[in-house]
């Protein structure tokens, strides 16, 4: 059974940093690209970052480019999202998602971790 | 960015058929996917590449469309289908529709 478990969220002040983790199990993590997607309270979904299976390529939404960094450690089956210079508009539930690169969709999602940016 | 437009909400009675639409601001070929999100839960894949049923999803769910107009159909609707349904395109980066909240009468 595929499982994705996020952690590392919390309440932080504007301008601060936070690092999210997503531990994967139930599939060969090192063979799949992974995404981060977020959902602001009572809002829709926003894709924010993709990392290829071997970290060879990384892509970011304009809204987080230069502030967020996606990375992974295949030896630990873990995906990361390092978030710097956080703003109030970054307040959201953050989901990691497994990527089906064949038809380019998100086939499994974690339960999400909440990040709140507020003074 | 490719903008996906969905109706905000629908209300149907159990046993009826419901169609949820998604319109793209530009053609996305057949790279449209559908997700179900129940309150307090993560999204769950229902349909991929416009019309392909994801593993474990009941055959009551189906998808159709290509280009700019897509439809998710549930027939018949069951009480457990109360949720928000999102479309998502992957032809031009990755964007989501605003979601359609399905309520049962």
XYZ file of C-alpha atoms in Angstrom:
224
model
C 0.000 0.000 0.000
C 1.377 3.389 -1.005
C 1.768 5.741 1.945
C 3.017 9.312 2.028
C 3.374 10.948 5.431
C 4.193 14.639 5.708
C 5.609 16.376 8.759
C 7.318 19.584 9.803
C 4.482 22.071 9.589
C 3.562 24.633 12.199
C 2.982 28.281 13.057
C 5.777 30.630 12.024
C 6.260 34.375 11.666
C 6.545 36.158 8.328
C 10.085 36.079 6.994
C 11.020 32.867 8.764
C 11.890 29.424 7.408
C 10.488 25.925 7.676
C 11.388 22.527 6.226
C 8.727 19.956 5.402
C 9.364 16.234 5.028
C 7.401 13.502 3.284
C 8.272 9.882 4.026
C 7.207 7.413 1.355
C 6.516 3.692 1.579
C 4.800 0.979 -0.436
C 6.544 1.745 -3.723
C 10.058 2.166 -5.127
C 10.527 5.809 -4.154
C 13.751 6.218 -6.139
C 11.906 5.453 -9.392
C 9.304 8.199 -9.252
C 9.137 11.937 -9.514
C 7.434 13.716 -6.634
C 5.473 16.929 -6.286
C 4.451 19.389 -3.588
C 0.972 20.871 -3.894
C -0.693 23.259 -1.466
C -4.213 24.304 -0.577
C -4.927 27.573 1.217
C -7.828 27.459 3.706
C -11.164 27.135 1.915
C -9.351 27.563 -1.410
C -8.365 25.456 -4.375
C -5.212 23.518 -5.078
C -1.950 25.044 -6.271
C 0.972 23.069 -7.663
C 4.258 24.389 -6.306
C 7.177 22.074 -7.093
C 8.342 18.933 -8.897
C 11.529 16.891 -8.521
C 12.510 14.097 -10.863
C 13.239 10.625 -9.532
C 16.992 11.222 -9.598
C 16.908 14.938 -8.653
C 18.160 15.785 -12.148
C 15.374 18.286 -12.740
C 13.413 20.553 -10.444
C 10.577 22.901 -11.346
C 8.797 25.560 -9.315
C 5.691 27.690 -9.519
C 6.434 31.377 -9.957
C 4.804 32.071 -6.573
C 7.574 30.198 -4.718
C 10.533 30.350 -7.107
C 13.650 31.612 -5.361
C 12.155 31.067 -1.889
C 11.331 27.323 -1.802
C 13.644 24.407 -2.566
C 12.512 20.860 -3.292
C 14.916 18.000 -2.621
C 14.913 14.298 -1.893
C 17.002 11.597 -0.229
C 16.324 8.313 -1.989
C 18.285 6.387 0.649
C 15.744 7.569 3.219
C 12.655 7.453 0.970
C 12.087 11.058 1.898
C 11.029 14.166 0.007
C 11.683 17.658 1.379
C 10.458 21.192 0.874
C 12.605 23.931 2.336
C 10.646 27.163 2.628
C 12.360 30.505 3.220
C 11.118 34.085 3.459
C 7.653 32.847 4.316
C 4.705 35.151 3.722
C 1.139 35.159 5.008
C -0.022 33.984 1.581
C 2.017 30.792 2.038
C -0.440 29.718 4.742
C -1.855 26.438 3.475
C -2.079 22.694 3.807
C 0.925 21.241 2.015
C 0.620 17.876 0.297
C 3.289 15.688 -1.217
C 2.128 13.643 -4.170
C 3.545 10.787 -6.199
C 3.826 11.511 -9.901
C 2.708 9.226 -12.678
C 5.011 10.576 -15.348
C 3.448 8.507 -18.116
C 0.208 10.472 -18.208
C 1.338 13.262 -15.916
C -1.036 13.091 -12.972
C -0.807 12.698 -9.193
C -1.778 9.148 -8.306
C -1.225 9.212 -4.535
C -1.308 12.072 -2.038
C -0.194 12.370 1.551
C -2.588 13.468 4.270
C -1.053 16.934 4.287
C 0.704 19.160 6.809
C -0.483 22.607 7.828
C 1.758 25.658 7.588
C 0.509 28.897 9.122
C 2.437 32.123 8.605
C 1.272 34.822 10.984
C 2.730 37.442 13.271
C -1.242 29.735 -17.113
C -4.045 27.466 -18.251
C -7.127 28.411 -16.237
C -9.679 25.710 -15.467
C -13.241 26.827 -14.723
C -15.715 24.722 -12.746
C -19.181 25.480 -11.397
C -18.885 26.119 -7.644
C -21.615 23.768 -6.447
C -24.252 21.238 -7.416
C -27.026 19.506 -5.489
C -28.499 16.189 -6.574
C -30.592 13.410 -5.096
C -29.188 9.930 -4.470
C -29.729 7.660 -7.448
C -29.602 10.487 -9.960
C -26.965 11.136 -12.580
C -24.733 14.208 -12.215
C -22.302 15.780 -14.645
C -19.548 18.089 -13.404
C -17.962 20.263 -16.046
C -14.493 21.733 -16.426
C -13.554 24.218 -19.120
C -9.935 25.036 -19.954
C -8.815 28.461 -21.166
C -6.790 26.742 -23.874
C -6.630 23.250 -25.319
C -5.096 20.602 -23.084
C -5.395 17.666 -25.488
C -6.657 14.839 -23.237
C -4.375 15.661 -20.309
C -7.223 16.317 -17.900
C -7.568 14.454 -14.616
C -10.201 14.409 -11.872
C -9.867 14.163 -8.094
C -12.328 13.768 -5.231
C -11.677 15.501 -1.918
C -13.821 14.814 1.125
C -13.725 17.219 4.087
C -10.541 16.874 6.103
C -8.984 14.443 3.632
C -6.433 14.603 0.867
C -7.505 14.532 -2.783
C -7.985 11.111 -4.347
C -7.484 10.363 -8.032
C -10.667 9.296 -9.839
C -10.032 9.697 -13.567
C -6.805 10.203 -15.492
C -6.243 11.364 -19.066
C -9.858 12.425 -19.489
C -11.566 9.052 -19.453
C -9.476 6.412 -17.694
C -10.789 5.095 -14.378
C -8.167 4.998 -11.632
C -7.541 1.762 -9.790
C -10.185 0.919 -7.199
C -12.596 3.658 -8.276
C -16.202 2.496 -8.768
C -17.484 2.256 -12.335
C -20.201 4.785 -11.379
C -17.560 7.402 -12.145
C -16.657 8.207 -15.727
C -14.926 10.981 -17.609
C -15.156 12.412 -21.095
C -13.951 15.282 -23.225
C -10.920 16.593 -25.064
C -9.484 19.948 -26.026
C -11.108 22.517 -23.746
C -14.301 20.896 -22.433
C -14.367 17.991 -20.026
C -16.989 16.246 -17.914
C -16.954 14.013 -14.868
C -20.141 11.947 -14.580
C -21.384 10.041 -11.560
C -24.233 7.628 -12.259
C -25.890 6.795 -9.997
C -24.907 9.209 -7.224
C -24.579 7.730 -3.745
C -24.585 9.474 -0.371
C -20.856 8.776 0.018
C -20.135 10.906 -3.076
C -20.621 14.125 -1.091
C -17.292 15.854 -1.728
C -15.525 18.523 -3.738
C -14.373 17.486 -7.189
C -11.340 19.093 -8.840
C -10.172 18.908 -12.421
C -6.444 19.263 -13.147
C -4.575 19.693 -16.426
C -1.013 18.672 -17.160
C -0.651 19.835 -20.792
C 0.838 23.165 -19.764
C 2.518 22.799 -16.366
C -0.022 21.768 -13.742
C -3.118 23.738 -12.775
C -6.329 22.893 -10.985
C -9.921 24.024 -11.297
C -11.517 25.785 -8.356
C -13.540 22.704 -7.459
C -17.218 21.764 -7.585
C -18.838 20.989 -4.253
C -21.362 18.196 -4.665
C -24.137 18.091 -2.120
C -26.895 15.552 -1.828
C -30.513 16.610 -1.386
